[in-house]
mmCIF file of C-alpha atoms in Angstrom:
data_model
loop_
_atom_site.group_PDB
_atom_site.id
_atom_site.type_symbol
_atom_site.label_atom_id
_atom_site.label_comp_id
_atom_site.label_asym_id
_atom_site.label_seq_id
_atom_site.Cartn_x
_atom_site.Cartn_y
_atom_site.Cartn_z
ATOM 1 C CA UNK A 1 3.619 -20.447 17.492
ATOM 2 C CA UNK A 2 0.348 -22.373 17.575
ATOM 3 C CA UNK A 3 -1.448 -19.061 18.163
ATOM 4 C CA UNK A 4 0.167 -17.694 14.994
ATOM 5 C CA UNK A 5 -1.120 -20.632 12.948
ATOM 6 C CA UNK A 6 -4.620 -20.195 14.331
ATOM 7 C CA UNK A 7 -4.539 -16.478 13.555
ATOM 8 C CA UNK A 8 -3.548 -17.153 9.943
ATOM 9 C CA UNK A 9 -6.262 -19.802 9.632
ATOM 10 C CA UNK A 10 -8.969 -17.520 11.028
ATOM 11 C CA UNK A 11 -7.850 -14.581 8.879
ATOM 12 C CA UNK A 12 -7.950 -16.717 5.727
ATOM 13 C CA UNK A 13 -11.405 -18.088 6.545
ATOM 14 C CA UNK A 14 -12.766 -14.624 7.377
ATOM 15 C CA UNK A 15 -11.348 -13.002 4.248
ATOM 16 C CA UNK A 16 -12.518 -15.858 2.018
ATOM 17 C CA UNK A 17 -16.038 -15.544 3.436
ATOM 18 C CA UNK A 18 -16.127 -11.775 3.014
ATOM 19 C CA UNK A 19 -14.626 -12.007 -0.477
ATOM 20 C CA UNK A 20 -17.409 -14.394 -1.490
ATOM 21 C CA UNK A 21 -20.049 -11.986 -0.180
ATOM 22 C CA UNK A 22 -18.495 -9.072 -2.074
ATOM 23 C CA UNK A 23 -18.359 -11.089 -5.303
ATOM 24 C CA UNK A 24 -22.001 -12.138 -4.914
ATOM 25 C CA UNK A 25 -23.097 -8.574 -4.120
ATOM 26 C CA UNK A 26 -21.417 -7.370 -7.317
ATOM 27 C CA UNK A 27 -23.092 -10.110 -9.323
ATOM 28 C CA UNK A 28 -26.523 -9.148 -7.967
ATOM 29 C CA UNK A 29 -25.786 -5.469 -8.604
ATOM 30 C CA UNK A 30 -24.887 -6.248 -12.215
ATOM 31 C CA UNK A 31 -27.857 -8.571 -12.737
ATOM 32 C CA UNK A 32 -30.655 -8.430 -10.109
ATOM 33 C CA UNK A 33 -32.172 -11.532 -11.685
ATOM 34 C CA UNK A 34 -29.448 -13.471 -9.878
ATOM 35 C CA UNK A 35 -31.625 -13.319 -6.750
ATOM 36 C CA UNK A 36 -34.425 -15.184 -8.478
ATOM 37 C CA UNK A 37 -32.242 -17.715 -10.291
ATOM 38 C CA UNK A 38 -30.585 -18.784 -7.032
ATOM 39 C CA UNK A 39 -32.867 -19.264 -3.996
ATOM 40 C CA UNK A 40 -31.084 -17.050 -1.464
ATOM 41 C CA UNK A 41 -32.580 -16.738 1.999
ATOM 42 C CA UNK A 42 -33.425 -13.340 3.436
ATOM 43 C CA UNK A 43 -30.626 -13.811 5.955
ATOM 44 C CA UNK A 44 -28.072 -14.445 3.185
ATOM 45 C CA UNK A 45 -29.155 -11.366 1.273
ATOM 46 C CA UNK A 46 -29.127 -9.258 4.432
ATOM 47 C CA UNK A 47 -25.547 -10.319 5.173
ATOM 48 C CA UNK A 48 -24.252 -9.142 1.791
ATOM 49 C CA UNK A 49 -21.878 -6.171 2.027
ATOM 50 C CA UNK A 50 -21.853 -2.840 0.292
ATOM 51 C CA UNK A 51 -18.904 -3.341 -2.040
ATOM 52 C CA UNK A 52 -17.915 0.305 -2.345
ATOM 53 C CA UNK A 53 -17.663 0.755 1.408
ATOM 54 C CA UNK A 54 -16.218 -2.664 2.276
ATOM 55 C CA UNK A 55 -13.876 -3.564 -0.563
ATOM 56 C CA UNK A 56 -10.873 -1.367 0.251
ATOM 57 C CA UNK A 57 -10.519 -2.768 3.772
ATOM 58 C CA UNK A 58 -10.890 -6.318 2.467
ATOM 59 C CA UNK A 59 -8.331 -5.730 -0.282
ATOM 60 C CA UNK A 60 -5.707 -4.301 2.085
ATOM 61 C CA UNK A 61 -5.973 -7.256 4.466
ATOM 62 C CA UNK A 62 -6.143 -9.831 1.685
ATOM 63 C CA UNK A 63 -3.122 -8.353 -0.097
ATOM 64 C CA UNK A 64 -1.061 -8.482 3.108
ATOM 65 C CA UNK A 65 -1.974 -12.145 3.541
ATOM 66 C CA UNK A 66 -1.145 -13.013 -0.077
ATOM 67 C CA UNK A 67 2.218 -11.217 0.102
ATOM 68 C CA UNK A 68 3.159 -13.184 3.252
ATOM 69 C CA UNK A 69 1.915 -16.649 2.350
ATOM 70 C CA UNK A 70 1.927 -16.851 -1.455
ATOM 71 C CA UNK A 71 4.186 -14.000 -2.662
ATOM 72 C CA UNK A 72 4.344 -15.567 -6.128
ATOM 73 C CA UNK A 73 0.658 -14.554 -6.592
ATOM 74 C CA UNK A 74 0.990 -11.002 -5.276
ATOM 75 C CA UNK A 75 1.399 -9.376 -8.712
ATOM 76 C CA UNK A 76 -1.658 -11.227 -10.010
ATOM 77 C CA UNK A 77 -3.706 -10.150 -7.003
ATOM 78 C CA UNK A 78 -2.656 -6.512 -7.462
ATOM 79 C CA UNK A 79 -3.382 -6.564 -11.202
ATOM 80 C CA UNK A 80 -7.074 -7.253 -10.546
ATOM 81 C CA UNK A 81 -7.196 -4.080 -8.428
ATOM 82 C CA UNK A 82 -5.300 -1.736 -10.748
ATOM 83 C CA UNK A 83 -3.812 -2.145 -14.245
ATOM 84 C CA UNK A 84 -0.097 -2.943 -14.406
ATOM 85 C CA UNK A 85 0.645 -0.372 -17.094
ATOM 86 C CA UNK A 86 -0.913 2.247 -19.335
ATOM 87 C CA UNK A 87 -4.026 1.101 -21.194
ATOM 88 C CA UNK A 88 -4.753 2.245 -24.739
ATOM 89 C CA UNK A 89 -8.459 1.697 -24.183
ATOM 90 C CA UNK A 90 -10.846 0.251 -21.616
ATOM 91 C CA UNK A 91 -12.161 -3.261 -22.203
ATOM 92 C CA UNK A 92 -13.611 -6.192 -20.316
ATOM 93 C CA UNK A 93 -10.157 -7.785 -20.330
ATOM 94 C CA UNK A 94 -8.419 -4.899 -18.516
ATOM 95 C CA UNK A 95 -11.236 -3.466 -16.371
ATOM 96 C CA UNK A 96 -10.195 -3.540 -12.698
ATOM 97 C CA UNK A 97 -11.687 -3.079 -9.261
ATOM 98 C CA UNK A 98 -10.289 0.456 -9.013
ATOM 99 C CA UNK A 99 -12.285 1.302 -12.180
ATOM 100 C CA UNK A 100 -15.395 -0.148 -10.538
ATOM 101 C CA UNK A 101 -14.898 1.853 -7.347
ATOM 102 C CA UNK A 102 -14.586 5.071 -9.344
ATOM 103 C CA UNK A 103 -17.552 4.188 -11.549
ATOM 104 C CA UNK A 104 -15.548 4.445 -14.754
ATOM 105 C CA UNK A 105 -17.246 3.448 -18.011
ATOM 106 C CA UNK A 106 -16.288 3.434 -21.672
ATOM 107 C CA UNK A 107 -18.858 4.692 -24.140
ATOM 108 C CA UNK A 108 -19.277 4.619 -27.895
ATOM 109 C CA UNK A 109 -21.841 6.776 -29.685
ATOM 110 C CA UNK A 110 -23.416 7.498 -26.317
ATOM 111 C CA UNK A 111 -23.800 3.840 -25.372
ATOM 112 C CA UNK A 112 -21.913 2.209 -22.491
ATOM 113 C CA UNK A 113 -19.763 -0.585 -23.915
ATOM 114 C CA UNK A 114 -17.782 -1.340 -20.759
ATOM 115 C CA UNK A 115 -19.005 -0.493 -17.277
ATOM 116 C CA UNK A 116 -18.823 -1.537 -13.608
ATOM 117 C CA UNK A 117 -20.219 -4.998 -14.299
ATOM 118 C CA UNK A 118 -16.933 -5.781 -16.076
ATOM 119 C CA UNK A 119 -15.234 -5.793 -12.649
ATOM 120 C CA UNK A 120 -17.084 -8.974 -11.645
ATOM 121 C CA UNK A 121 -14.367 -11.105 -13.222
ATOM 122 C CA UNK A 122 -11.599 -9.249 -11.337
ATOM 123 C CA UNK A 123 -13.411 -9.631 -8.007
ATOM 124 C CA UNK A 124 -14.015 -13.330 -8.578
ATOM 125 C CA UNK A 125 -10.362 -13.867 -9.434
ATOM 126 C CA UNK A 126 -9.251 -12.181 -6.208
ATOM 127 C CA UNK A 127 -11.804 -14.218 -4.269
ATOM 128 C CA UNK A 128 -10.530 -17.402 -5.924
ATOM 129 C CA UNK A 129 -6.939 -16.605 -4.931
ATOM 130 C CA UNK A 130 -7.961 -16.220 -1.289
ATOM 131 C CA UNK A 131 -10.159 -19.334 -1.431
ATOM 132 C CA UNK A 132 -7.265 -21.250 -2.951
ATOM 133 C CA UNK A 133 -5.066 -20.022 -0.126
ATOM 134 C CA UNK A 134 -7.528 -21.560 2.344
ATOM 135 C CA UNK A 135 -7.235 -24.910 0.567
ATOM 136 C CA UNK A 136 -3.461 -24.663 0.410
ATOM 137 C CA UNK A 137 -3.259 -23.823 4.079
ATOM 138 C CA UNK A 138 -5.325 -26.881 4.990
ATOM 139 C CA UNK A 139 -3.430 -29.166 2.636
ATOM 140 C CA UNK A 140 -0.797 -31.464 4.099
ATOM 141 C CA UNK A 141 1.305 -30.667 1.013
ATOM 142 C CA UNK A 142 1.743 -27.113 2.224
ATOM 143 C CA UNK A 143 3.249 -26.967 5.690
ATOM 144 C CA UNK A 144 2.806 -23.452 7.023
ATOM 145 C CA UNK A 145 4.743 -24.454 10.118
ATOM 146 C CA UNK A 146 7.847 -24.947 8.032
ATOM 147 C CA UNK A 147 7.437 -21.523 6.443
ATOM 148 C CA UNK A 148 7.143 -19.658 9.730
ATOM 149 C CA UNK A 149 9.824 -21.776 11.393
ATOM 150 C CA UNK A 150 12.300 -20.950 8.619
ATOM 151 C CA UNK A 151 11.528 -17.216 8.923
ATOM 152 C CA UNK A 152 12.191 -17.275 12.672
ATOM 153 C CA UNK A 153 15.485 -19.105 12.191
ATOM 154 C CA UNK A 154 16.532 -16.621 9.523
ATOM 155 C CA UNK A 155 16.349 -13.817 12.098
ATOM 156 C CA UNK A 156 18.766 -15.731 14.330
ATOM 157 C CA UNK A 157 21.119 -16.286 11.412
ATOM 158 C CA UNK A 158 21.158 -12.541 10.718
ATOM 159 C CA UNK A 159 22.288 -12.044 14.318
ATOM 160 C CA UNK A 160 25.029 -14.640 13.799
ATOM 161 C CA UNK A 161 26.184 -12.766 10.694
ATOM 162 C CA UNK A 162 26.516 -9.562 12.696
ATOM 163 C CA UNK A 163 28.614 -11.343 15.327
ATOM 164 C CA UNK A 164 30.851 -12.762 12.608
ATOM 165 C CA UNK A 165 31.299 -9.345 10.968
ATOM 166 C CA UNK A 166 32.359 -7.883 14.301
ATOM 167 C CA UNK A 167 35.015 -10.499 14.985
ATOM 168 C CA UNK A 168 33.136 -12.902 17.251
ATOM 169 C CA UNK A 169 33.667 -16.012 15.144
ATOM 170 C CA UNK A 170 33.170 -18.620 17.875
ATOM 171 C CA UNK A 171 29.983 -17.006 19.156
ATOM 172 C CA UNK A 172 28.588 -16.632 15.641
ATOM 173 C CA UNK A 173 29.416 -20.251 14.779
ATOM 174 C CA UNK A 174 27.900 -21.524 17.999
ATOM 175 C CA UNK A 175 24.683 -19.591 17.322
ATOM 176 C CA UNK A 176 24.464 -20.976 13.774
ATOM 177 C CA UNK A 177 25.023 -24.468 15.194
ATOM 178 C CA UNK A 178 22.132 -24.029 17.615
ATOM 179 C CA UNK A 179 19.892 -22.974 14.712
ATOM 180 C CA UNK A 180 20.950 -26.024 12.691
ATOM 181 C CA UNK A 181 20.369 -28.417 15.577
ATOM 182 C CA UNK A 182 16.985 -26.873 16.359
ATOM 183 C CA UNK A 183 15.884 -27.050 12.742
ATOM 184 C CA UNK A 184 16.912 -30.693 12.327
ATOM 185 C CA UNK A 185 15.057 -31.556 15.541
ATOM 186 C CA UNK A 186 11.945 -29.764 14.239
ATOM 187 C CA UNK A 187 12.112 -31.659 10.926
ATOM 188 C CA UNK A 188 12.416 -34.945 12.822
ATOM 189 C CA UNK A 189 9.400 -34.017 14.932
ATOM 190 C CA UNK A 190 7.368 -32.946 11.891
ATOM 191 C CA UNK A 191 8.020 -36.249 10.134
ATOM 192 C CA UNK A 192 7.686 -38.271 13.370
ATOM 193 C CA UNK A 193 11.222 -39.643 13.066
ATOM 194 C CA UNK A 194 12.129 -41.769 16.079
ATOM 195 C CA UNK A 195 15.341 -40.770 17.862
ATOM 196 C CA UNK A 196 17.435 -43.134 19.947
ATOM 197 C CA UNK A 197 19.024 -40.520 22.208
ATOM 198 C CA UNK A 198 17.235 -38.243 24.616
ATOM 199 C CA UNK A 199 19.484 -35.304 23.728
ATOM 200 C CA UNK A 200 20.637 -35.987 20.144
ATOM 201 C CA UNK A 201 23.456 -33.994 18.570
ATOM 202 C CA UNK A 202 23.552 -32.714 14.997
ATOM 203 C CA UNK A 203 25.133 -35.952 13.759
ATOM 204 C CA UNK A 204 22.432 -38.050 15.466
ATOM 205 C CA UNK A 205 19.631 -35.976 13.954
ATOM 206 C CA UNK A 206 21.312 -36.014 10.552
ATOM 207 C CA UNK A 207 21.701 -39.810 10.595
ATOM 208 C CA UNK A 208 18.078 -40.271 11.661
ATOM 209 C CA UNK A 209 16.802 -38.075 8.812
ATOM 210 C CA UNK A 210 18.914 -39.981 6.294
ATOM 211 C CA UNK A 211 17.702 -43.339 7.626
ATOM 212 C CA UNK A 212 14.096 -42.147 7.309
ATOM 213 C CA UNK A 213 14.747 -40.969 3.714
ATOM 214 C CA UNK A 214 13.902 -37.379 4.653
ATOM 215 C CA UNK A 215 17.422 -36.198 3.816
ATOM 216 C CA UNK A 216 19.164 -37.553 0.743
ATOM 217 C CA UNK A 217 22.852 -38.494 0.649
ATOM 218 C CA UNK A 218 23.951 -35.093 -0.658
ATOM 219 C CA UNK A 219 22.075 -33.275 2.101
ATOM 220 C CA UNK A 220 23.408 -35.698 4.712
ATOM 221 C CA UNK A 221 27.010 -35.056 3.629
ATOM 222 C CA UNK A 222 26.437 -31.309 3.528
ATOM 223 C CA UNK A 223 25.029 -31.340 7.061
ATOM 224 C CA UNK A 224 27.994 -33.445 8.190
ATOM 225 C CA UNK A 225 30.295 -30.741 6.850
ATOM 226 C CA UNK A 226 28.308 -28.024 8.632
ATOM 227 C CA UNK A 227 28.514 -30.049 11.839
ATOM 228 C CA UNK A 228 32.290 -30.204 11.502
ATOM 229 C CA UNK A 229 32.434 -26.418 11.106
ATOM 230 C CA UNK A 230 30.206 -25.969 14.158
ATOM 231 C CA UNK A 231 32.460 -28.278 16.207
ATOM 232 C CA UNK A 232 35.449 -26.141 15.280
ATOM 233 C CA UNK A 233 33.628 -23.149 16.759
ATOM 234 C CA UNK A 234 32.463 -24.949 19.894
ATOM 235 C CA UNK A 235 35.664 -26.747 20.865
ATOM 236 C CA UNK A 236 38.966 -25.081 21.632
ATOM 237 C CA UNK A 237 41.489 -26.303 19.101
ATOM 238 C CA UNK A 238 44.879 -25.224 17.838
ATOM 239 C CA UNK A 239 43.322 -23.244 14.978
ATOM 240 C CA UNK A 240 40.464 -20.805 15.540
ATOM 241 C CA UNK A 241 37.638 -20.761 12.997
ATOM 242 C CA UNK A 242 38.096 -18.120 10.332
ATOM 243 C CA UNK A 243 35.538 -15.506 9.358
ATOM 244 C CA UNK A 244 35.158 -17.252 5.996
ATOM 245 C CA UNK A 245 34.478 -20.630 7.616
ATOM 246 C CA UNK A 246 31.844 -19.168 9.902
ATOM 247 C CA UNK A 247 30.243 -17.334 6.964
ATOM 248 C CA UNK A 248 30.130 -20.664 5.102
ATOM 249 C CA UNK A 249 28.508 -22.296 8.139
ATOM 250 C CA UNK A 250 25.845 -19.588 8.456
ATOM 251 C CA UNK A 251 24.981 -19.646 4.748
ATOM 252 C CA UNK A 252 24.909 -23.458 4.769
ATOM 253 C CA UNK A 253 22.536 -23.514 7.729
ATOM 254 C CA UNK A 254 20.316 -20.972 5.982
ATOM 255 C CA UNK A 255 20.180 -23.220 2.915
ATOM 256 C CA UNK A 256 19.211 -26.246 5.014
ATOM 257 C CA UNK A 257 16.420 -24.337 6.789
ATOM 258 C CA UNK A 258 14.942 -23.428 3.398
ATOM 259 C CA UNK A 259 15.327 -26.771 1.622
ATOM 260 C CA UNK A 260 15.022 -29.526 4.247
ATOM 261 C CA UNK A 261 11.459 -29.175 5.555
#
């Protein structure tokens, strides 16, 4: 999993760097005086990319990263590439990168009123989204580990759902219990919660998280209930767990993996 984190980090840094070079190249293209206003070195100018040949590859990679890590910004990111709907006319406010790549301009009485330079704002906004993603990734307030960990656990819960649908209630409940226990242990580790037992059970982990104020009382009680359902699946008792009980356990575990991080 550490390799996955490093890959995301390197991809973000690489795409942020390239996005900055594309934005600067567009600015210089629109106004060559930029090179004299800012003292760029020959090496910096040589490393600038040709936007028309480099942008599409950058956009595809950057969009994939945005959709995975900050899906709430995906529509914004796309809108700077292509307009969301039909435009009555072309203006600086709705000019996009796809217009720039096709060299589209709007003219009036033979004069260009909106041209490729209008795309500078769209490129800078996309660059800012990727740069912001780099800051968010580095921030302790945004724990990418928790995001990836929850996605992995969700795959296991889907498998538990299939077992439950096919009549294997005990096996499905046991699998959901393993996911819950593993997630609670990961949360304890992430928050450096000290555990008294070498091999703590769900109840031990739950109590430790409550004592450390990581889980509130409502979450603690909910996890207690899930632990009781798991025990019914793990231990042979007079009454077997029902499909509905196991479904409740699986959905409850899914909720905990998404909300207790």
